[in-house]
Coordinates of N, CA and C in Angstrom, one line a residue:
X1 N 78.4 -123.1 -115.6 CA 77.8 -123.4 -116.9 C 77.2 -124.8 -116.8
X2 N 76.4 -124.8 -117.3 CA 75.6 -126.4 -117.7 C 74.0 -126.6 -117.0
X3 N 74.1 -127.8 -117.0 CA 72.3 -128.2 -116.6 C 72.3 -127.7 -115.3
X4 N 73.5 -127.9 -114.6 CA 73.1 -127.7 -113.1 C 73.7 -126.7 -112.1
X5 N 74.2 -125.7 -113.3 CA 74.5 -124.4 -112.4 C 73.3 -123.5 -112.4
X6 N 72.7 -123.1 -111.4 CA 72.1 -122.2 -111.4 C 72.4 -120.5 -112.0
X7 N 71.1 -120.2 -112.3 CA 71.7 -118.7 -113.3 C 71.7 -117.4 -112.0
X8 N 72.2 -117.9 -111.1 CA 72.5 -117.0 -110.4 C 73.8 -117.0 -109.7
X9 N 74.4 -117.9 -110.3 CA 75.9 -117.9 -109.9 C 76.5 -116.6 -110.6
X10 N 77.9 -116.4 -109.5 CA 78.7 -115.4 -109.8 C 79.6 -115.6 -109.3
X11 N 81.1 -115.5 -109.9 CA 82.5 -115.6 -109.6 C 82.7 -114.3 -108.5
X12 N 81.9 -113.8 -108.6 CA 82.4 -112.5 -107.7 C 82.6 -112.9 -106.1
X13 N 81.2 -114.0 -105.7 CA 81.1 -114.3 -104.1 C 82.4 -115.2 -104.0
X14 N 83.1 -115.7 -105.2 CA 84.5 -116.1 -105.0 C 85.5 -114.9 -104.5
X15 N 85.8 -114.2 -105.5 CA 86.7 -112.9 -105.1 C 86.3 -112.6 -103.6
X16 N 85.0 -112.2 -103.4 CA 85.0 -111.6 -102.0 C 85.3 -112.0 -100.7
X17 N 85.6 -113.6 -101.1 CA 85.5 -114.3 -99.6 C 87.4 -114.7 -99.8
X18 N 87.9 -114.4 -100.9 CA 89.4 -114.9 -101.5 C 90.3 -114.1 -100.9
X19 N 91.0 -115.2 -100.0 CA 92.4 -114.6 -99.5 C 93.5 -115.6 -99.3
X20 N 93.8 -116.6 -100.2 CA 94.7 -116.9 -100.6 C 95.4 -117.1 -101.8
X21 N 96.8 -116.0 -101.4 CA 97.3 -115.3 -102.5 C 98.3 -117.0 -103.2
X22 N 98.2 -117.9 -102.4 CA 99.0 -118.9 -102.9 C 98.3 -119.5 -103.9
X23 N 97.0 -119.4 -103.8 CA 96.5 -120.3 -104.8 C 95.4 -119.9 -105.9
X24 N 95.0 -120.7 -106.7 CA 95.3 -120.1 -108.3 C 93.7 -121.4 -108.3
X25 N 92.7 -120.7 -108.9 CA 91.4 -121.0 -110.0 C 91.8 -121.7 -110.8
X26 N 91.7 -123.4 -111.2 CA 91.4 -124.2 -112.5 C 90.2 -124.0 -112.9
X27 N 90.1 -123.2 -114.1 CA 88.9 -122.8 -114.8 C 89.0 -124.0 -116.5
X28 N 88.2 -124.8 -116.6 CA 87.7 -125.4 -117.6 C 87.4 -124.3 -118.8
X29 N 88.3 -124.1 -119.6 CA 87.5 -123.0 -120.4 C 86.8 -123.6 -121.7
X30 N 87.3 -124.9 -122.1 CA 86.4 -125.4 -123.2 C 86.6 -126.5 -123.0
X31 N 85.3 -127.6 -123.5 CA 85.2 -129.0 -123.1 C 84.4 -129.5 -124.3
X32 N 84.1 -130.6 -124.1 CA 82.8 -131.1 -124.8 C 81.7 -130.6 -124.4
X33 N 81.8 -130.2 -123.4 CA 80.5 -129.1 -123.3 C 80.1 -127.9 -124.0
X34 N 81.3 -127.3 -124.3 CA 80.9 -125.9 -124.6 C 82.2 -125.1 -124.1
X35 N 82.2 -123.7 -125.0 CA 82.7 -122.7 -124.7 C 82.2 -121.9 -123.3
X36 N 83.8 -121.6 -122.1 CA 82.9 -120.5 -121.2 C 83.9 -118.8 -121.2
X37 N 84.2 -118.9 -122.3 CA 85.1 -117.8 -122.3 C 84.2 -116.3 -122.3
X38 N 83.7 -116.5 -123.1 CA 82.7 -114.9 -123.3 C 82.0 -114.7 -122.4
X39 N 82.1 -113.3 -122.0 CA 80.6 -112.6 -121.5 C 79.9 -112.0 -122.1
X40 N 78.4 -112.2 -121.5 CA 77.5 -111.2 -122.2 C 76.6 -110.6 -121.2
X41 N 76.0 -109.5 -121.2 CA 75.5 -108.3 -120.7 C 74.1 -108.6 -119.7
X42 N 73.6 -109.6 -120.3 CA 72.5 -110.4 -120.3 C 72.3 -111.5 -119.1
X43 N 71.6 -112.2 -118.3 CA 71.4 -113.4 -117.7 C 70.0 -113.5 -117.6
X44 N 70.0 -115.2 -117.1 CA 68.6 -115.5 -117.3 C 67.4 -115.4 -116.0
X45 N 68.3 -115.0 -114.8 CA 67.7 -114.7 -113.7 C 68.5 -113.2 -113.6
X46 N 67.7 -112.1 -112.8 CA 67.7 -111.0 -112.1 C 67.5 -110.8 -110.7
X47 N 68.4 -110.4 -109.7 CA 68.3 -110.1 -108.7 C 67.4 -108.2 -108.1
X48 N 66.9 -107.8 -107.3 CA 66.2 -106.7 -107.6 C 67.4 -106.3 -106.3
X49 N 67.5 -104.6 -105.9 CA 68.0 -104.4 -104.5 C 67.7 -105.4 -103.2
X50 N 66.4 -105.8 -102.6 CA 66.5 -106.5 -101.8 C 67.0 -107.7 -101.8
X51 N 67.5 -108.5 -102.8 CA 67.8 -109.6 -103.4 C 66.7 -110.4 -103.9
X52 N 65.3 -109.7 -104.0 CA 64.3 -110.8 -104.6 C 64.6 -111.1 -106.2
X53 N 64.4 -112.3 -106.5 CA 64.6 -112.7 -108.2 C 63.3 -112.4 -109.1
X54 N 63.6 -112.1 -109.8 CA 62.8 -111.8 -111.2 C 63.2 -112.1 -112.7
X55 N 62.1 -112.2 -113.1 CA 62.1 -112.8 -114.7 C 62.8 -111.6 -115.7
X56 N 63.9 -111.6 -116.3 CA 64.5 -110.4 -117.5 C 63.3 -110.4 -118.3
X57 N 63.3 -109.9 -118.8 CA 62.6 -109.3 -120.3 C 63.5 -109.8 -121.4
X58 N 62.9 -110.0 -122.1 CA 63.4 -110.7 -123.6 C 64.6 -109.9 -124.2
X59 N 64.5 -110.2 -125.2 CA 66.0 -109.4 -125.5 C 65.8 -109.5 -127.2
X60 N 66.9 -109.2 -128.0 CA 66.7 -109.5 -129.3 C 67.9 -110.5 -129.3
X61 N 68.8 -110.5 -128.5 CA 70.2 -111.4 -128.2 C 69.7 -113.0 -127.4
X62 N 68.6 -112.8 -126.7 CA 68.8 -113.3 -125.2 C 67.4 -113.9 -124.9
X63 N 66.8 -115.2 -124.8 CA 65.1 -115.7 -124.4 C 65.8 -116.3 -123.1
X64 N 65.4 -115.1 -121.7 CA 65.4 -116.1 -120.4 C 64.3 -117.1 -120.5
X65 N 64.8 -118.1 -119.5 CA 64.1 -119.8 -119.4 C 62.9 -119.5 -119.1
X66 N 62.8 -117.9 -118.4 CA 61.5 -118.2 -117.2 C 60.5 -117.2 -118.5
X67 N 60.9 -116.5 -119.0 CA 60.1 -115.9 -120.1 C 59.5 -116.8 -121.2
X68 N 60.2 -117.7 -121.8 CA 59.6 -119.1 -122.8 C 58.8 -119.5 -121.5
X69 N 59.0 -120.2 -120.6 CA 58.2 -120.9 -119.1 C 56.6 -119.8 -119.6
X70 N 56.6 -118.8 -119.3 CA 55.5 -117.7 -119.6 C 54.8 -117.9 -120.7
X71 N 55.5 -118.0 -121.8 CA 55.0 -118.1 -123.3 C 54.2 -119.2 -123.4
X72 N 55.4 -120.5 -123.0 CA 54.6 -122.0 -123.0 C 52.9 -121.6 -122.1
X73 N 53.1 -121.0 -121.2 CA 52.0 -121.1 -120.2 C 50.5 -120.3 -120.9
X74 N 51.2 -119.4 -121.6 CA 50.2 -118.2 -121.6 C 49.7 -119.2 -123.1
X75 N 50.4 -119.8 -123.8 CA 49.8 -120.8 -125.0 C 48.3 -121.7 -124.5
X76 N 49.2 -122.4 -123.4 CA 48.2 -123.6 -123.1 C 47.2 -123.1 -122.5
X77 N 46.9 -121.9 -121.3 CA 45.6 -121.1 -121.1 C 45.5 -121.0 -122.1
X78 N 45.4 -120.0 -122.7 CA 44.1 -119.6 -123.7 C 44.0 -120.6 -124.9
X79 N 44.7 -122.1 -125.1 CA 44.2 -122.8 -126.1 C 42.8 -123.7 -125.0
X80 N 43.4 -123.9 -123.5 CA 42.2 -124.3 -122.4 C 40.7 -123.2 -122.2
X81 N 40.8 -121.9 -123.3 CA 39.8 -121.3 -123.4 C 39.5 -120.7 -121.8
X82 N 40.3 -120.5 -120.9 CA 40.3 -119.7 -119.9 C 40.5 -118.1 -120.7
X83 N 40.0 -117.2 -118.9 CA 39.8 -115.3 -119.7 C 41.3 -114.9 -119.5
X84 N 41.1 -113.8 -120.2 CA 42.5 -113.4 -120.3 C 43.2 -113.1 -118.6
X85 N 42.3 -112.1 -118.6 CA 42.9 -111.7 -116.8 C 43.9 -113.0 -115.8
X86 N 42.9 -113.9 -116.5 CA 43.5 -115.2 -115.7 C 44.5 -115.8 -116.0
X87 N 44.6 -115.8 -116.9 CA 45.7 -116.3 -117.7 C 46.7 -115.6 -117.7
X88 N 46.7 -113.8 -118.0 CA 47.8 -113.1 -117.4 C 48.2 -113.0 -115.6
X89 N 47.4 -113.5 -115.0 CA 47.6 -113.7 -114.1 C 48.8 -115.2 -113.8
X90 N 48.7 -116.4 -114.1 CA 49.3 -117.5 -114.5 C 50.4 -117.2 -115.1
X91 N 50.6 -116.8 -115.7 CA 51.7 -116.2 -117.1 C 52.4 -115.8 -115.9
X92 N 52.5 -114.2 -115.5 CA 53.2 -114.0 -114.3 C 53.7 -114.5 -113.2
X93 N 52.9 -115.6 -112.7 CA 53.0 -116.7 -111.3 C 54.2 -117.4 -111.8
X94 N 54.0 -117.9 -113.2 CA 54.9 -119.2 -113.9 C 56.6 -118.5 -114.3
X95 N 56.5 -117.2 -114.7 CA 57.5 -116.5 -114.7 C 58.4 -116.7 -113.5
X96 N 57.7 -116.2 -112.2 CA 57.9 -115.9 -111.2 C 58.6 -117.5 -110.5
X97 N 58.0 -118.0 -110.6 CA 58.3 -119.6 -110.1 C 59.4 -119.9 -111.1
X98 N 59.5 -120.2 -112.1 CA 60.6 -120.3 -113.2 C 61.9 -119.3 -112.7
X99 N 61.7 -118.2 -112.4 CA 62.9 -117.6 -111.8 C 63.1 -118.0 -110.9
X100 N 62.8 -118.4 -109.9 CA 63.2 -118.9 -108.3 C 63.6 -120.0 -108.4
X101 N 63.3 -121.6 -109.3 CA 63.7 -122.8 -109.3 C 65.1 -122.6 -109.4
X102 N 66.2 -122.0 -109.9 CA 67.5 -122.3 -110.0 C 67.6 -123.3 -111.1
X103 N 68.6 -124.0 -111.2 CA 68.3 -124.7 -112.3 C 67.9 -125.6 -112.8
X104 N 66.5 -125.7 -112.3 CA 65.5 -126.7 -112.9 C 64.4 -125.9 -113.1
X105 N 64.9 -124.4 -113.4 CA 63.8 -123.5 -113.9 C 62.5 -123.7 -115.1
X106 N 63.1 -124.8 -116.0 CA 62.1 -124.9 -117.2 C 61.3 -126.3 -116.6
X107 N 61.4 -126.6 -115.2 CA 60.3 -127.5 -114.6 C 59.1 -126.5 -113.3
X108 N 59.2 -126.0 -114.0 CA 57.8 -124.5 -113.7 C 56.5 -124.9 -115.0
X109 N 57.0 -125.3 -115.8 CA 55.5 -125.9 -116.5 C 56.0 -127.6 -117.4
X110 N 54.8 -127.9 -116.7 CA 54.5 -129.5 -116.8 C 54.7 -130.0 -117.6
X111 N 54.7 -131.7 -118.3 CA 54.7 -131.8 -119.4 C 55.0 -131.2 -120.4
X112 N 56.3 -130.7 -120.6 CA 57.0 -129.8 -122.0 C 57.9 -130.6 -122.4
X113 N 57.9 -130.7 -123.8 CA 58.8 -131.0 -124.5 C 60.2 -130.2 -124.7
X114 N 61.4 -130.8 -124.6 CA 62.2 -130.0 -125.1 C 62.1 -128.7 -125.9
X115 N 61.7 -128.9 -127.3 CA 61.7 -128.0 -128.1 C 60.6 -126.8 -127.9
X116 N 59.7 -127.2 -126.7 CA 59.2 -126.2 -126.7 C 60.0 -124.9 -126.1
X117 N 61.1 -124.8 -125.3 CA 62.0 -124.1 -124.6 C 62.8 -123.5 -125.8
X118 N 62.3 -124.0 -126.8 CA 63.1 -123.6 -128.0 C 65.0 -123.0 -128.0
X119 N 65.3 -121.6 -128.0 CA 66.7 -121.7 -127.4 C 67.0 -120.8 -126.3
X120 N 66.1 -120.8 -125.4 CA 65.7 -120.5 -123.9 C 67.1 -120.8 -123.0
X121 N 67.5 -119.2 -122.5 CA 68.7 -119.9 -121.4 C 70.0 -119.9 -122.3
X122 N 70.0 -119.9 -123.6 CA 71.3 -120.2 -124.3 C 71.9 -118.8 -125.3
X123 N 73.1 -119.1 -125.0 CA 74.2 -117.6 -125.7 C 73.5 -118.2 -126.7
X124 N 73.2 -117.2 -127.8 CA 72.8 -116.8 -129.5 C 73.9 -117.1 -130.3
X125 N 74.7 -115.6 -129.6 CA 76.0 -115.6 -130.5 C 77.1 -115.7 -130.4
X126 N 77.5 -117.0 -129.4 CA 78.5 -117.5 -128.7 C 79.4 -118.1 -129.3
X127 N 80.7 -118.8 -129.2 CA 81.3 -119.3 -130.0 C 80.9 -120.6 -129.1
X128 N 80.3 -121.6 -130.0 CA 80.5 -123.4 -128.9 C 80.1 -122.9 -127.8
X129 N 78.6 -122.2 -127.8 CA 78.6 -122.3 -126.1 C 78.2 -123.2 -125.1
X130 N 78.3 -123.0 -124.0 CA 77.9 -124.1 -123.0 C 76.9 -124.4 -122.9
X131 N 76.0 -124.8 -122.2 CA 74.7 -125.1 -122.4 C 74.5 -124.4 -120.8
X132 N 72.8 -123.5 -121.2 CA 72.2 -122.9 -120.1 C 73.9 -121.9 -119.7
X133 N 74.2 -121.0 -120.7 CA 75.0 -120.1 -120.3 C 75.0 -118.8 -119.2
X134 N 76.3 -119.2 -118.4 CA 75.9 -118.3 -117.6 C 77.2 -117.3 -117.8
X135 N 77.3 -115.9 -118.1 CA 77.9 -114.9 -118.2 C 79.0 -114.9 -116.9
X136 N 78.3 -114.8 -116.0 CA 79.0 -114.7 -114.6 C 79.7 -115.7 -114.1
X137 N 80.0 -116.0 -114.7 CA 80.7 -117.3 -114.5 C 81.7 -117.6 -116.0
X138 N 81.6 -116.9 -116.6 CA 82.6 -116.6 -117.7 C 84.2 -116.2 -117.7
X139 N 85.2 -116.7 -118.2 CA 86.4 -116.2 -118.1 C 87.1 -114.9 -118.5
X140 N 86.1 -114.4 -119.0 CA 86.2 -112.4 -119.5 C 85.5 -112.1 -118.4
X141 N 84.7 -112.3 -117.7 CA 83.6 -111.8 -116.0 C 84.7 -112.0 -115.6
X142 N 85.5 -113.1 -115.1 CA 86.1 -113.0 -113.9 C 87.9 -112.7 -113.7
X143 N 88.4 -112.5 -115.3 CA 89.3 -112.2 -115.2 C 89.6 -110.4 -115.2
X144 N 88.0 -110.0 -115.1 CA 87.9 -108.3 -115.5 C 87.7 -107.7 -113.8
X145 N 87.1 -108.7 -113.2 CA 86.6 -108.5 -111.8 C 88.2 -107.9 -111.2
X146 N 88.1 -106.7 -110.0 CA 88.5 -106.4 -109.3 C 87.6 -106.2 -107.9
X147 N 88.1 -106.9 -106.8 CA 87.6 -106.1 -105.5 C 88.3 -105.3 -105.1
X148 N 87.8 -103.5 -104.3 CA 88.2 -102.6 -104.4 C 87.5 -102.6 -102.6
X149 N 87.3 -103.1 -102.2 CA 86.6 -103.5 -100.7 C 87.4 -102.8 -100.1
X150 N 89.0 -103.1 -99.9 CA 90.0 -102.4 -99.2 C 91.2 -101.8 -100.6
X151 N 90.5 -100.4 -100.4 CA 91.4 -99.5 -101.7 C 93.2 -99.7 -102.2
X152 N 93.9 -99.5 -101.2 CA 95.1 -99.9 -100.6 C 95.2 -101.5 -101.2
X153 N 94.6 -102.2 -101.3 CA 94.7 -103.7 -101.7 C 93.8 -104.2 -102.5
X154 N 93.7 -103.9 -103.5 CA 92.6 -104.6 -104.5 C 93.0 -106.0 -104.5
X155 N 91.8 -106.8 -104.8 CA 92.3 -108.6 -105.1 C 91.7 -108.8 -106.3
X156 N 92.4 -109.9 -107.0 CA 92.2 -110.4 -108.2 C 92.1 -111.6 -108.0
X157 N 91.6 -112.2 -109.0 CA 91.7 -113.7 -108.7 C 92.7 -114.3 -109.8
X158 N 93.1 -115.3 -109.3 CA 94.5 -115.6 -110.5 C 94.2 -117.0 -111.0
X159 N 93.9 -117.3 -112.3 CA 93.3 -118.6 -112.8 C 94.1 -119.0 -114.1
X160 N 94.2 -120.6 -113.4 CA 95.0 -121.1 -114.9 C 93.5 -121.6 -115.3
X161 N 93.9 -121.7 -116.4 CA 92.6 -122.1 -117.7 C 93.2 -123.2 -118.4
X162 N 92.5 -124.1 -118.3 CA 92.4 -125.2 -119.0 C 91.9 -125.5 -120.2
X163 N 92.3 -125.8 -121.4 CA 91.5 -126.2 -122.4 C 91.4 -127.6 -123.0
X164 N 90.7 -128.3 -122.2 CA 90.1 -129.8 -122.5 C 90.3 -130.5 -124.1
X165 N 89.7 -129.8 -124.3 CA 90.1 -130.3 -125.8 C 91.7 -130.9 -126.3
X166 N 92.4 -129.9 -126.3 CA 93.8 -129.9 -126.3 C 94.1 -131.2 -125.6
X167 N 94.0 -131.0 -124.0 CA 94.3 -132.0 -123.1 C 93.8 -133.7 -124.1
X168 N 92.4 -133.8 -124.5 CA 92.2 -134.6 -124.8 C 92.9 -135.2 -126.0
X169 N 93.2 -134.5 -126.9 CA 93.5 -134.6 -128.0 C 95.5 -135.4 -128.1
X170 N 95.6 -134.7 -126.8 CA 97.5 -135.0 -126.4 C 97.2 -136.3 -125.6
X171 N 96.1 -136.5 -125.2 CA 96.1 -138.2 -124.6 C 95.3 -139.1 -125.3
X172 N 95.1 -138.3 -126.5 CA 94.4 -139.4 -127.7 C 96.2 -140.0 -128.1
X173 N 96.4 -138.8 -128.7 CA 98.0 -139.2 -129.3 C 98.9 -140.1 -128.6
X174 N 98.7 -140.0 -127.4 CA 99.9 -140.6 -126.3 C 99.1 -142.0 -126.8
X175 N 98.2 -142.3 -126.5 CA 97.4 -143.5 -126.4 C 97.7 -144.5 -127.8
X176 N 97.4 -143.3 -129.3 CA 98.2 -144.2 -130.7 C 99.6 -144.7 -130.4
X177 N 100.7 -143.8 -129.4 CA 101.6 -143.7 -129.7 C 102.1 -145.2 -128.9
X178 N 101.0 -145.3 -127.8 CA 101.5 -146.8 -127.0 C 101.0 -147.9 -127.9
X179 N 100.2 -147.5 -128.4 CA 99.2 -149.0 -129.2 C 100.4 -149.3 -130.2
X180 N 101.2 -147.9 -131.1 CA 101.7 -148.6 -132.4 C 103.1 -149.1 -131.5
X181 N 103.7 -148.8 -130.2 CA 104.9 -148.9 -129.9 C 106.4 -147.6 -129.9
X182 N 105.4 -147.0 -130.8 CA 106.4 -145.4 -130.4 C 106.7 -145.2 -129.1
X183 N 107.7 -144.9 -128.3 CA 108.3 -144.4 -127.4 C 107.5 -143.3 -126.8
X184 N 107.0 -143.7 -125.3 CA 106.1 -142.6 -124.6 C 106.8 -141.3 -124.5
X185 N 106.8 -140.1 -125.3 CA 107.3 -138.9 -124.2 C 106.7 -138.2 -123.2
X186 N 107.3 -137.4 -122.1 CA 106.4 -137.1 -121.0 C 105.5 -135.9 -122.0
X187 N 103.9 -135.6 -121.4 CA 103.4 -134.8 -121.7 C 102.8 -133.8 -120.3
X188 N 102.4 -132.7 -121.2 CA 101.4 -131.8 -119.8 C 99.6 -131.5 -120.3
X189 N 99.2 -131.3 -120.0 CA 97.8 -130.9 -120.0 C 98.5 -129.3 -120.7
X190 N 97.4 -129.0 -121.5 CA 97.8 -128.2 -122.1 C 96.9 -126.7 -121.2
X191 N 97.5 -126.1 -120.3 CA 97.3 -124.9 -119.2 C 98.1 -123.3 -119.7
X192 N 97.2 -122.7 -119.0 CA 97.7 -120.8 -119.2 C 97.5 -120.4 -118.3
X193 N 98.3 -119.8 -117.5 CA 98.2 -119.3 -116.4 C 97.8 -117.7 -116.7
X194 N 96.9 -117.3 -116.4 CA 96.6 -115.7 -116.6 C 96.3 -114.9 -115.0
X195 N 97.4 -113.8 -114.9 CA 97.5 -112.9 -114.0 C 97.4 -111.9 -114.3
X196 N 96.9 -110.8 -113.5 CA 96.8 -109.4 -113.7 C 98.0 -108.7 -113.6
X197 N 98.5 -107.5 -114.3 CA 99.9 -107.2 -113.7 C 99.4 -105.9 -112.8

């Protein structure tokens, strides 16, 4: 999640390459950044069978980065009074380039302001989401994932989750509790260990 994951990440190339059963995923699940608990159905890049990337289609949930990238483009042609052909031509190229940057996808057209990206790239109806959400990379994605590669042995991945906030909030208190002189007690980061049974 964030400015500089690409929307083509996925917890899965984790699971597949995972074979140590000793050790355990620290997953950030809420920060000042944002919530990454939810999935949704949705991402802002598409992979095709051969692995080439492509621009999603809009959604009524969901504006991928590279589709606003399209909109912005297809605005500025035809307010530059170029023909349409050409401009649908452009429109497409910009889509196409906006899918492939990774995530600096909304630097596929020049000169834009923020707001023109309007809410491009971001959960709708997320709780506190992260910014430039990525599904696959969510803590409902990867705690649902099974590999079934070798039947006889499915693997899971086993992640404690962390919630930042909490953590922050118990080392605000520690911190009053030294200033006024209250007596330190030991504390922990506040963690969940979640396993599959």
């Amino acid at each position: 999640m964030g400015f500089y994951t690409p929307a083509t990440s996925d917890w899965r190339r984790q699971l597949e390459g995972y074979d140590d059963e000793d050790a355990q995923f620290l997953i950030e699940l809420y920060s000042g950044h944002g919530n990454a608990e939810e999935y949704r159905s949705w991402n802002d890049v598409l992979a095709d069978d051969q692995g080439v990337l492509y621009c999603p289609e809009t959604s009524d949930d969901f504006l991928p980065t590279c589709q606003q990238a399209g909109n912005i483009m297809a605005e500025r042609c035809s307010n530059a009074g170029f023909d349409k052909n050409y401009c649908d031509d452009l429109v497409e190229k910009t889509k196409m380039y906006s899918a492939n940057m990774g995530a600096g996808s909304f630097a596929a057209v020049n000169e834009t302001d923020e707001d023109e990206f309007l809410d491009a790239g971001q959960c709708r109806d997320c709780f506190q989401p992260a910014f430039n959400y990525r599904p696959l990379g969510s803590a409902q994605y990867i705690l649902a994932m099974t590999d079934f590669t070798n039947p006889e042995y499915p693997k899971d991945l086993n992640l404690v989750l962390l919630d930042q906030v909490i953590t922050m909030l118990q080392d605000l208190a520690l911190a009053l509790k030294k200033l006024s002189g209250i007596p330190i007690q030991k504390h922990e980061a506040s963690l969940v260990v979640l396993q599959k049974a």
